[in-house]
Short mmCIF file of C-alpha atoms in Angstrom, two decimals:
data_model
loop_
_atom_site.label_atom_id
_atom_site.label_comp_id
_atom_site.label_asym_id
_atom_site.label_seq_id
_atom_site.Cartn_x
_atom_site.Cartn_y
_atom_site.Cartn_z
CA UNK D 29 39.09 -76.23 47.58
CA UNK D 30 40.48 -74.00 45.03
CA UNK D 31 37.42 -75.05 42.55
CA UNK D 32 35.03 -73.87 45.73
CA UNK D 33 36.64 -70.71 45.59
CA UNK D 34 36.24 -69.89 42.47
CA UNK D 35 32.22 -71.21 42.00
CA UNK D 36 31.59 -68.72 45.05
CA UNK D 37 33.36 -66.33 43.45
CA UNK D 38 31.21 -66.58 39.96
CA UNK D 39 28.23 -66.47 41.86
CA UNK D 40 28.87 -63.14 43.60
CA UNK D 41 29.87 -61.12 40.24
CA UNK D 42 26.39 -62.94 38.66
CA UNK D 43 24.17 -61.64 41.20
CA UNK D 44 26.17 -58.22 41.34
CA UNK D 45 25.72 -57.69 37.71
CA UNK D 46 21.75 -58.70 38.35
CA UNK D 47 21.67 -56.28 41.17
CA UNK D 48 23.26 -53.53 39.11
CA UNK D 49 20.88 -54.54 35.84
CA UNK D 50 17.79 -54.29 38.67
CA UNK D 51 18.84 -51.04 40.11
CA UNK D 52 19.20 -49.40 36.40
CA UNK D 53 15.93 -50.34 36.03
CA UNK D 54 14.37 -48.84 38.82
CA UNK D 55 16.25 -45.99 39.16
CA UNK D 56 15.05 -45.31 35.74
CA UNK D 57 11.75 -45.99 36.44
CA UNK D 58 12.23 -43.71 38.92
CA UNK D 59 13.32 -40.99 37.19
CA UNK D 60 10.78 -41.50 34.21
CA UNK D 61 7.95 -40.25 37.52
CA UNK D 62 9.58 -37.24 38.30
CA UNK D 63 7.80 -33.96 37.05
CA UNK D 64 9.64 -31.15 34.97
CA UNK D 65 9.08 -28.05 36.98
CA UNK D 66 9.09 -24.68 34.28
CA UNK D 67 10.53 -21.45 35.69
CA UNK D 68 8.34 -18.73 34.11
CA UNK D 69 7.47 -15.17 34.61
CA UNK D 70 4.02 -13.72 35.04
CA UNK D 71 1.82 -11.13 34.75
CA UNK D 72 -1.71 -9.64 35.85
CA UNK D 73 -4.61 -8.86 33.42
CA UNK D 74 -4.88 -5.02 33.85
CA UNK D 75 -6.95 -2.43 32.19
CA UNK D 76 -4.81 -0.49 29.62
CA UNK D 77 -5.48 2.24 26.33
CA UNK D 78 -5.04 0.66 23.36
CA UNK D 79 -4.06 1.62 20.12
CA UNK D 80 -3.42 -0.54 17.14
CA UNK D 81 -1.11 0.55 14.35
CA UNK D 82 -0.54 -0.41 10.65
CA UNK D 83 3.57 -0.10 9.85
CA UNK D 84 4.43 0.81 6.10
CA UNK D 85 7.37 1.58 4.01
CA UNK D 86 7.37 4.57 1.44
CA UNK D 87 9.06 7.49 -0.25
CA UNK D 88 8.56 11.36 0.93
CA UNK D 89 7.14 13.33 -2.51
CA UNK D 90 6.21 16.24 -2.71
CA UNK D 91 2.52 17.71 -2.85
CA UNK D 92 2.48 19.80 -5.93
CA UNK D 93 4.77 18.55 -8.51
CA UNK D 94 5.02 19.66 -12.12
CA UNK D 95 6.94 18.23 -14.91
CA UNK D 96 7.81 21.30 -17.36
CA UNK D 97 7.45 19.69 -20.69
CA UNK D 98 7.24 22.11 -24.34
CA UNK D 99 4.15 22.17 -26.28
CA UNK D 100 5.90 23.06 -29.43
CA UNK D 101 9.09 21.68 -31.16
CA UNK D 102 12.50 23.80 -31.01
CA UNK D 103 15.77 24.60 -30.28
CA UNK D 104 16.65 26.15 -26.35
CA UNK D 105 17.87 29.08 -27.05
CA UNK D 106 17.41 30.18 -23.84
CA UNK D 107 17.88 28.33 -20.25
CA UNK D 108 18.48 30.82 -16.98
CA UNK D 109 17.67 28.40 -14.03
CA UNK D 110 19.71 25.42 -12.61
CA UNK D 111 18.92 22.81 -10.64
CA UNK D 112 17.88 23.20 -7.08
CA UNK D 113 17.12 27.33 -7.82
CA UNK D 114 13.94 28.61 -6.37
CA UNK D 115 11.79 30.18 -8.63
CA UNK D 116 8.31 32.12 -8.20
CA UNK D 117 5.26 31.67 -10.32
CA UNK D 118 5.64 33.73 -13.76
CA UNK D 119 9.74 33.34 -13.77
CA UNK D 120 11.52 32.70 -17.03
CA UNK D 121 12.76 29.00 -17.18
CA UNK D 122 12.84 28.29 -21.12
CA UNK D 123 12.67 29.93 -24.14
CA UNK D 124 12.78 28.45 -27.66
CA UNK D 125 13.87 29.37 -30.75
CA UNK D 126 10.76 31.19 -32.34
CA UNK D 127 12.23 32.18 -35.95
CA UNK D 128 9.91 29.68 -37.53
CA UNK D 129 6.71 30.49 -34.82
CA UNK D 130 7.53 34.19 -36.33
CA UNK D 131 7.20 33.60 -39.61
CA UNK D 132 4.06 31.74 -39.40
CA UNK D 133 2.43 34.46 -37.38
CA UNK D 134 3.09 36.96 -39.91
CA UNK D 135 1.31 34.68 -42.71
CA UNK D 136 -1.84 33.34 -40.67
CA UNK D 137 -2.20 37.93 -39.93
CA UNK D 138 -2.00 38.34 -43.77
CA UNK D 139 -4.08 35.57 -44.67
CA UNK D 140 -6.62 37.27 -42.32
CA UNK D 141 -6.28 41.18 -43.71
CA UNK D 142 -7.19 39.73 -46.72
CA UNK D 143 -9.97 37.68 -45.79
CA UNK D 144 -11.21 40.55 -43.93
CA UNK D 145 -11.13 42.61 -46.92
CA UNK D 146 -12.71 39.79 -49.05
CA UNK D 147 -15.63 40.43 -46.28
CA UNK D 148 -15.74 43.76 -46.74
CA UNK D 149 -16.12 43.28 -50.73
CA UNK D 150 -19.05 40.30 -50.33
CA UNK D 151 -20.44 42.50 -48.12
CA UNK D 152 -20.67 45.72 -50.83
CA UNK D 153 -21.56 43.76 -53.09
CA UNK D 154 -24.12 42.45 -51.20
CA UNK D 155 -25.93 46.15 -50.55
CA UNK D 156 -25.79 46.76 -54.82
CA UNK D 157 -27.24 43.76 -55.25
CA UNK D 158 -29.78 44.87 -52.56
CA UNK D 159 -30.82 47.87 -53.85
CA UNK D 160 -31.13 46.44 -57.15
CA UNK D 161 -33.27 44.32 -55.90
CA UNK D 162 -35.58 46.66 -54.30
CA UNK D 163 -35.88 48.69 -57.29
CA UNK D 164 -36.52 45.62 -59.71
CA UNK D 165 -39.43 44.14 -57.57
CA UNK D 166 -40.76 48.07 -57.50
CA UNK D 167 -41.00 47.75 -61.04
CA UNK D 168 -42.05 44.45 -61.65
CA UNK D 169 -45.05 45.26 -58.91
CA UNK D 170 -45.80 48.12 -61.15
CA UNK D 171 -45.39 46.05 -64.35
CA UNK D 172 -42.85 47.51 -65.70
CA UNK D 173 -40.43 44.84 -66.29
CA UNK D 174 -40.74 41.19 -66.84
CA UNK D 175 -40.47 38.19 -64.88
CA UNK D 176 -37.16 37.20 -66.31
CA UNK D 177 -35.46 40.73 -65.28
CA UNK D 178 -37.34 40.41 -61.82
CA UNK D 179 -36.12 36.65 -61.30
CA UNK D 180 -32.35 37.74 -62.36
CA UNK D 181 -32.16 40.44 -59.78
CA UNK D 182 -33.78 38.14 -56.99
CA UNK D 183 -30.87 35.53 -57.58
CA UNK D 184 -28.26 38.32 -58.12
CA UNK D 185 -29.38 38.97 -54.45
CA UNK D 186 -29.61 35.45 -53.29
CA UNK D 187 -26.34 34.95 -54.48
CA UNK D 188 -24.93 38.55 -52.67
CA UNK D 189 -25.83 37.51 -49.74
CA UNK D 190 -24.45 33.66 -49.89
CA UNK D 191 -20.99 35.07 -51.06
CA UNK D 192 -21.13 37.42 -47.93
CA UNK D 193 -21.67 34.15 -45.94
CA UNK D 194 -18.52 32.58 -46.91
CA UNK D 195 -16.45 35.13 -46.74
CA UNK D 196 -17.28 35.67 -42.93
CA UNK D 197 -16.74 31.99 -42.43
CA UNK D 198 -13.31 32.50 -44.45
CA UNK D 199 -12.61 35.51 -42.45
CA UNK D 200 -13.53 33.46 -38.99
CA UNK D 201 -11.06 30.59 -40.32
CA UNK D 202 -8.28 32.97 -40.65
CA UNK D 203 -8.62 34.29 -37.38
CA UNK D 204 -8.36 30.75 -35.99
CA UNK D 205 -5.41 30.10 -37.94
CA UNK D 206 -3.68 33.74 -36.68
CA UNK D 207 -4.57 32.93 -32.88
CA UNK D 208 -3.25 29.37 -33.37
CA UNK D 209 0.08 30.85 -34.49
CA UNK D 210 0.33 33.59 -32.14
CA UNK D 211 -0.75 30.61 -29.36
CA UNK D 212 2.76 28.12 -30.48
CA UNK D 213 4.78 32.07 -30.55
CA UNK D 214 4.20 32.33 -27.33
CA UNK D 215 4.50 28.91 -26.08
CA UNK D 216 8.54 29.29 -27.22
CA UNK D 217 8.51 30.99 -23.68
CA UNK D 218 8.44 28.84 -20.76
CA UNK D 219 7.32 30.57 -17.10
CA UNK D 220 7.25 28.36 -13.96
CA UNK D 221 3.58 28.00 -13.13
CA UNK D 222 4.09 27.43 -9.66
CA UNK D 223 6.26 28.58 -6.53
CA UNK D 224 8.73 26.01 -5.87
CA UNK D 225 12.56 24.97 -6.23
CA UNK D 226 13.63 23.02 -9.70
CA UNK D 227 14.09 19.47 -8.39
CA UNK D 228 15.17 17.94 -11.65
CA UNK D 229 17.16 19.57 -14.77
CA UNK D 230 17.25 16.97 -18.03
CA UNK D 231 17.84 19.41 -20.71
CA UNK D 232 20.63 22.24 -21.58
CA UNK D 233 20.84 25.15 -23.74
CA UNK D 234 20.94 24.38 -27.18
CA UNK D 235 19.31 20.89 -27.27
CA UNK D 236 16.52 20.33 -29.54
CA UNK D 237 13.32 19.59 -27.89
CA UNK D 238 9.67 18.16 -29.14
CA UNK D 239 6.76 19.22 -28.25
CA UNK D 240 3.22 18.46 -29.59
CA UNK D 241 -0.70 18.97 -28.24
CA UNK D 242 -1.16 15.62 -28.51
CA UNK D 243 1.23 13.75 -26.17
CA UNK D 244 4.02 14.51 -23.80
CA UNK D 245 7.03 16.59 -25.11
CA UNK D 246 10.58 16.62 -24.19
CA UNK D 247 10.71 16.09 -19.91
CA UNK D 248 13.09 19.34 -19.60
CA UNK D 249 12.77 19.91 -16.14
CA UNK D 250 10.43 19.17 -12.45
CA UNK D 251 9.50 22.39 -10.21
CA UNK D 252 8.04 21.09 -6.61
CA UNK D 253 6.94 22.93 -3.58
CA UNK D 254 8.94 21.72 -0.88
CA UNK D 255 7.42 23.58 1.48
CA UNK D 256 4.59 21.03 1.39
CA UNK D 257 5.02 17.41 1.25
CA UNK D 258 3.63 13.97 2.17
CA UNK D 259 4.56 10.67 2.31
CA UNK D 260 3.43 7.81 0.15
CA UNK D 261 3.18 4.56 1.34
CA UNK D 262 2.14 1.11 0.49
CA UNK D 263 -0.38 -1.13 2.61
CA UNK D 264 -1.36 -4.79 2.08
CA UNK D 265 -4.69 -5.49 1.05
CA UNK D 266 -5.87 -6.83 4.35
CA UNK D 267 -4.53 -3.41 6.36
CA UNK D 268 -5.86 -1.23 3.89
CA UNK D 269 -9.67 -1.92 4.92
CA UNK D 270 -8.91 -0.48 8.14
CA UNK D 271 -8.06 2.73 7.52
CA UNK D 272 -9.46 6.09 6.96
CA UNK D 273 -9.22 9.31 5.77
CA UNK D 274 -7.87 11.55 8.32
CA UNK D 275 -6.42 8.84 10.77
CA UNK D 276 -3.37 10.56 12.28
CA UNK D 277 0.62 8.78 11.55
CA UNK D 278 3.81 8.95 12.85
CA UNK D 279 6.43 9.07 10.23
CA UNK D 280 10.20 8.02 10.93
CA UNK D 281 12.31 9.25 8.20
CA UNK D 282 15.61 7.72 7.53
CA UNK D 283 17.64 10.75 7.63
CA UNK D 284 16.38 11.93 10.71
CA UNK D 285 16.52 9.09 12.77
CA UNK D 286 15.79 11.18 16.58
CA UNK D 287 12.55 12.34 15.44
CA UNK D 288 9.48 11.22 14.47
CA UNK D 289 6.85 13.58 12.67
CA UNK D 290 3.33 13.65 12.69
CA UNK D 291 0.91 13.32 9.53
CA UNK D 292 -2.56 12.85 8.63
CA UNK D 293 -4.01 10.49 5.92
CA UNK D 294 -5.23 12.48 3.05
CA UNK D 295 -6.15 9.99 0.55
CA UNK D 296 -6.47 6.24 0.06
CA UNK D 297 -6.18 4.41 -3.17
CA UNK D 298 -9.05 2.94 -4.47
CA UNK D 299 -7.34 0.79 -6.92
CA UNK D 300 -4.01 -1.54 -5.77
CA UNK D 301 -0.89 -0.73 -7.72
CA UNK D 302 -1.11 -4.24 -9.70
CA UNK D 303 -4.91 -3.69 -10.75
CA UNK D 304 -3.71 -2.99 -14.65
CA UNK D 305 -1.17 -5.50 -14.78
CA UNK D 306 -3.28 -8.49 -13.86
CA UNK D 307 -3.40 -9.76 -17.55
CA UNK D 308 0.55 -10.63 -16.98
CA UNK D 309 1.43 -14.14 -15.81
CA UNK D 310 3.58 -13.16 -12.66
CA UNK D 311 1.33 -10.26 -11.60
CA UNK D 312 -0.74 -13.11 -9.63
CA UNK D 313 2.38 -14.30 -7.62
CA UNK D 314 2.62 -10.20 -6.01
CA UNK D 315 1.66 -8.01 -3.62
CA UNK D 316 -1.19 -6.77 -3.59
CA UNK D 317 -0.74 -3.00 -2.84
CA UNK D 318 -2.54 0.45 -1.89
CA UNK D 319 -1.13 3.30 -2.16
CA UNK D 320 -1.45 5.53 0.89
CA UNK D 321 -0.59 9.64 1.08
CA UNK D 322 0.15 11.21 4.25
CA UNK D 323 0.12 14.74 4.58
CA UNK D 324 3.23 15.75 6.80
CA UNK D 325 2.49 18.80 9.59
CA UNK D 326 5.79 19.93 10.52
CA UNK D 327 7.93 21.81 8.04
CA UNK D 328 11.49 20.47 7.16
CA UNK D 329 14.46 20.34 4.75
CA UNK D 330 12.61 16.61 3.12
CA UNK D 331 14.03 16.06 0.02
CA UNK D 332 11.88 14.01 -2.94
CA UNK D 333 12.66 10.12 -2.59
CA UNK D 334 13.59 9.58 0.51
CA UNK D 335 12.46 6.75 2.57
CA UNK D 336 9.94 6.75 5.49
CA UNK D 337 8.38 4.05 8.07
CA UNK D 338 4.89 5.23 9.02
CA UNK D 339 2.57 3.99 12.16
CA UNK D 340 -0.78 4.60 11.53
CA UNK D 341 -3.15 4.67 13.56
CA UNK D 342 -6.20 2.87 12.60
CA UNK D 343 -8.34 1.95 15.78
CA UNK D 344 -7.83 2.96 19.33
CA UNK D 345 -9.83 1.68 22.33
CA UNK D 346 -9.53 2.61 25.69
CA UNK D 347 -9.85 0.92 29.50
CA UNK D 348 -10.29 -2.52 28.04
CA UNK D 349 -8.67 -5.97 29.71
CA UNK D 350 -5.15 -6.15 27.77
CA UNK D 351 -2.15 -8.87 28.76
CA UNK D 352 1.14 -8.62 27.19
CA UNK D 353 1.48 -9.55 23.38
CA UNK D 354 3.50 -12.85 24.00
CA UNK D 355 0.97 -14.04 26.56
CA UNK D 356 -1.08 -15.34 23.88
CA UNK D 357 0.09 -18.36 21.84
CA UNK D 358 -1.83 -21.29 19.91
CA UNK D 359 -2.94 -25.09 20.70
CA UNK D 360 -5.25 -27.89 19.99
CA UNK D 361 -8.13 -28.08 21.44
CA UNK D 362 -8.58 -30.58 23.98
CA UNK D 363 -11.11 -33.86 22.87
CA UNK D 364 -13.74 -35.32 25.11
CA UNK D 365 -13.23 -38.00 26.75
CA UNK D 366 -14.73 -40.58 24.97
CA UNK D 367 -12.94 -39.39 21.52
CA UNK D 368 -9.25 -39.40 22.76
CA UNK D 369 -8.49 -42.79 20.74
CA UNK D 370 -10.02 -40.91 17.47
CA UNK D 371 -8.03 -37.80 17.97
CA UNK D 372 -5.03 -36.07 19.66
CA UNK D 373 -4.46 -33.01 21.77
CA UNK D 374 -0.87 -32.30 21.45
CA UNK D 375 2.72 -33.11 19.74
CA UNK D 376 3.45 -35.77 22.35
CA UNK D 377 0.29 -37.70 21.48
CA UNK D 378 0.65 -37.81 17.86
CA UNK D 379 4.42 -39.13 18.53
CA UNK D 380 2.96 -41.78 20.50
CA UNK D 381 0.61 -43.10 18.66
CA UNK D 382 2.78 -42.99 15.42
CA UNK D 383 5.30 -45.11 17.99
CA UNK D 384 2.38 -47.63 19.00
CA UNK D 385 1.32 -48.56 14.99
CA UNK D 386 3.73 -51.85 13.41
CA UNK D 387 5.98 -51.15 10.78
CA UNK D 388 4.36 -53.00 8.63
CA UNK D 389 0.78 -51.30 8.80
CA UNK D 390 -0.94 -49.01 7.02
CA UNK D 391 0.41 -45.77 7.66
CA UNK D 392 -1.34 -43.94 10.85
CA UNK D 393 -3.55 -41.20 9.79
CA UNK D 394 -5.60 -43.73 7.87
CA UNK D 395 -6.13 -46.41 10.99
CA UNK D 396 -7.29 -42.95 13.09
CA UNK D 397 -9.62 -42.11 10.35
CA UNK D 398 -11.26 -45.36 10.62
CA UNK D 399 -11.29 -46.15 13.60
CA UNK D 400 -13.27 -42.45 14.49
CA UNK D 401 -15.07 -42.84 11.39
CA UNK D 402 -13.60 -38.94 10.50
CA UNK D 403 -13.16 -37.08 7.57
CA UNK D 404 -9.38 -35.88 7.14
CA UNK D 405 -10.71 -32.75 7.06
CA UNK D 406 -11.91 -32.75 10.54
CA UNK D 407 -8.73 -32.78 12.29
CA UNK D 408 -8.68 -30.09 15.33
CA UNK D 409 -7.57 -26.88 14.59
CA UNK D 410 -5.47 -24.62 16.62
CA UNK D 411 -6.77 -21.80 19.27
CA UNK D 412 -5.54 -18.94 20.95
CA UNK D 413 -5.13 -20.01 24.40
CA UNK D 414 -3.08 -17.98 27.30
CA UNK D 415 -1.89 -19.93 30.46
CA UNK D 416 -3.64 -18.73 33.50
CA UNK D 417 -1.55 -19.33 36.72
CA UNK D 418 -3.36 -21.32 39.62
CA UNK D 419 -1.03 -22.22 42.53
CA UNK D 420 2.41 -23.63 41.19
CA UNK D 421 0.26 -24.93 38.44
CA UNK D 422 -1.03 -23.49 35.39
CA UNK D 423 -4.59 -23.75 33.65
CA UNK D 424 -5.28 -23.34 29.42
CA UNK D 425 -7.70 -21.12 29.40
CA UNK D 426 -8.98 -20.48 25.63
CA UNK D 427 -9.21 -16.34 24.39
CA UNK D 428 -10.90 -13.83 21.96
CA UNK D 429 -8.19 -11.50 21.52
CA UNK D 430 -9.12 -8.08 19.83
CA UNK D 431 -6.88 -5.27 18.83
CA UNK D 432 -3.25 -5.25 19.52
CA UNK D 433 -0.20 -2.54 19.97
CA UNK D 434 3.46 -3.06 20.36
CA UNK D 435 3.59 -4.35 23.31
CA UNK D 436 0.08 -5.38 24.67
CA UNK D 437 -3.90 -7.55 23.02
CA UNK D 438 -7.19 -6.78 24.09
CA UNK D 439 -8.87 -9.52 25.51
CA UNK D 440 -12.62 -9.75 24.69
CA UNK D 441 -13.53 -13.27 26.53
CA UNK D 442 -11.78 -15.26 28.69
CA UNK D 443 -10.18 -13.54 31.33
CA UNK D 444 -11.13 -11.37 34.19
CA UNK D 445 -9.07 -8.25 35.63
CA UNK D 446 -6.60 -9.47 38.32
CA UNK D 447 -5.90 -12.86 36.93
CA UNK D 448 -2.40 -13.82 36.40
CA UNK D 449 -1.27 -15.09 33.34
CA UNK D 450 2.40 -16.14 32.05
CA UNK D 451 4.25 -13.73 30.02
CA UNK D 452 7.50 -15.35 29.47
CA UNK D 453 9.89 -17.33 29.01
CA UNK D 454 9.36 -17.66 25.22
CA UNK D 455 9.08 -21.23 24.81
CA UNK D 456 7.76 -22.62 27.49
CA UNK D 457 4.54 -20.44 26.43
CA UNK D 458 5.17 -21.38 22.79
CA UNK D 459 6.18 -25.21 22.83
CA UNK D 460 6.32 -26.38 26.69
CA UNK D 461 3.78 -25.52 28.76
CA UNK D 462 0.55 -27.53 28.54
CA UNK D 463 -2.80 -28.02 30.63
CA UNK D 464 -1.63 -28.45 34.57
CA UNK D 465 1.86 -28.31 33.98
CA UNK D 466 3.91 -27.21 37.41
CA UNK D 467 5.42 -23.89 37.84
CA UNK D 468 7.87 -21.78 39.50
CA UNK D 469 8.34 -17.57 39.24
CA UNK D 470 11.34 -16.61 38.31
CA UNK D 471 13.48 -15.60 35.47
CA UNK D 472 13.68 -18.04 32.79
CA UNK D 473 17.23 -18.98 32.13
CA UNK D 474 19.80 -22.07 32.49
CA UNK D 475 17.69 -23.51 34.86
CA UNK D 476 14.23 -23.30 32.85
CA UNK D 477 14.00 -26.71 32.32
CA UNK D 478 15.82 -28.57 35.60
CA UNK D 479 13.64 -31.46 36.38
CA UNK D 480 12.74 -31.16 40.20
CA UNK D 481 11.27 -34.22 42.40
CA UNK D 482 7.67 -33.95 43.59
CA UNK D 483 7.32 -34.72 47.09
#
């Protein structure tokens, strides 16, 4: 009896762990049919204005910059201005030692009084030996004298006048000489050639400097107009084809952070900052850079070197079909029909078939590429697609986007006004949503990705 008991009692816990084993199984069959339902937000296609900007980084410099540098060699004797001081065009700013300048002078003006007066002795000399002349060739027409006598005061001539020659070309050589000197006198004074305010100071009073015609002297000091001055920025190679000469910018300097200022583009490099270092082996591995200048409109207290973000605007279009920037994202392409074996449309595909292929097979691109009888090479590549919203379900619709802002793209083909298109949340436009996936409006949040039964 007891036996009985227990044989029943076997029996029931069998078929209740079968039962259980069986309901797992369905229940997770069940659940593997249920449809994820993404909470999204959307928007219509409108007509908008349009403009699209190119962003850079630079420095604020001034227009009209000069670096004061000596053409002659020295001692400052002399150094009224300081740094910062404003100074008009003619004002003192160096003046160097000109003992030796003085001394020079003096010899280059008596080397040329006395080739002057050599002039003036070739050239009395040259009338005797004119009139001599005359009077011999008189008498030799007359035949009064010989040849010899007549040939003697020819050359005495000839010669008169050749040593008058030279000493005009002496004289002119000495003059050179004297302007020369009085030239490097007076280049011992320094006078600002502009209007402007001393921005940089490297020298003192009583420092030797060099100076020479040749190359740059001693750096002893930088005058700039403040009153004028632009930014310079740098744009990529690929931005830099879009712009123009006298697109307008809005400039956002650092140190004035609640204002923005408005500039025009004055000039555009036509060389990138790199071109003369390309024989360098890291010179490939940079940037390649323009440099930009944008004149600034409004006047204010800008200082030389400091940093600036400027929008510029390079292309503007306006009353065109524009959906929000995020709208548009990137997929595969989907494959006909009769080519879905040979290729995939998505990340879940590839993951499947990866799954389906035996360990111990060749690996999986290879068995695709033979079986479709394809290249590597001709693998799918990405679109721009946005996802159009039909009903609680959503449609890929493939886009040619054209120029962008902050905020919204111009949409050349693809989409009509009035349509509405999902603008957010950020990844179910970027990873989730595919082709027909179910919908609901709301605001993307905890509940984005609940799973919700179909009925």
């Amino acid at each position: 009896m007891g036996q009985s008991k227990s044989k029943t009692r076997r029996k029931i816990i069998v078929f209740s762990a079968i039962a259980l084993v069986l309901g797992g199984l369905g229940a997770a069959a069940y659940f593997r049919k249920r449809e994820v339902v993404f909470t999204v937000q959307t928007e219509p296609v409108a007509r908008r204005s349009l403009t699209e900007l190119v962003v850079a980084n630079g420095k604020i410099q001034p227009v009209v910059q000069v670096v004061i540098n000596p053409e002659v060699a020295g001692e400052i004797i002399d150094l009224p201005v300081k740094e910062g001081q404003v100074v008009q065009k003619g004002d003192l700013l160096v003046r160097i030692k000109p003992d030796n300048y003085i001394a020079s002078t003096n010899q280059s003006h008596a080397a040329f009084q006395s080739a002057r007066a050599s002039m003036a002795l070739a050239a009395a000399n040259l009338e005797k030996a004119g009139l001599e002349f005359q009077r011999n060739k008189k008498l030799f027409e007359d035949k009064l004298i010989s040849d010899s006598q007549f040939l003697e005061a020819k050359t005495g001539y000839d010669v008169a006048q050749a040593s008058h020659r030279s000493s005009g070309h002496l004289a002119d050589q000495a003059k050179a000489s004297l302007d020369r000197a009085l030239d490097d006198l007076a280049k011992t004074t320094i006078r600002s050639p502009i209007n402007g305010t001393i921005t940089k100071l490297k020298s003192q009073r009583g420092e030797r400097v060099v100076g020479t015609s040749l190359m740059a002297g001693t750096e002893i000091m930088t005058i700039a107009n403040l009153d004028d001055m632009e930014a310079r920025v740098d744009i990529g190679e690929v931005d830099v084809v879009l712009m123009a000469v006298g697109e307008n910018a809005r400039l956002e300097v650092d140190a004035f952070r609640d204002r923005k200022f408005a500039g025009t583009v004055t000039e555009i490099a036509n060389s990138s900052k790199t071109a003369g270092q390309m024989g360098g082996g890291s010179s490939s591995q940079e940037a390649t850079k323009f440099e930009v200048k944008i004149r600034i409109k409004e006047r204010e207290s800008f200082r030389p070197g400091m940093s600036v973000t400027a929008e510029i605007e390079t292309r503007y279009r306006t009353n065109v079909l524009a959906v929000p920037i995020q709208c548009v994202t990137t997929r595969l392409p989907k494959q006909p029909k009769g080519d879905k074996k040979s290729s995939v449309s998505g990340t879940n595909s590839t993951n499947k078939a990866k799954a389906s292929v035996p360990t111990n097979s060749p690996p999986a691109t290879n068995t695709t590429n033979t079986v479709s009888g394809k290249k590597p090479g001709d693998a799918p590549k990405p679109i721009e697609v946005v996802f159009l919203r039909e009903g609680e379900r959503v449609k890929m619709v493939p886009v040619k986007r054209g120029i962008s802002d902050d905020t919204h793209v111009e949409i050349l083909e693809g989409l009509s006004e009035g349509q509405e298109v999902v603008s957010g949340g950020y990844r179910a436009i970027n990873r989730d949503l595919e082709d027909g996936k179910k919908i609901k409006i709301g605001t993307p949040g905890a509940d984005q990705d609940k799973e919700k039964k179909t009925p």
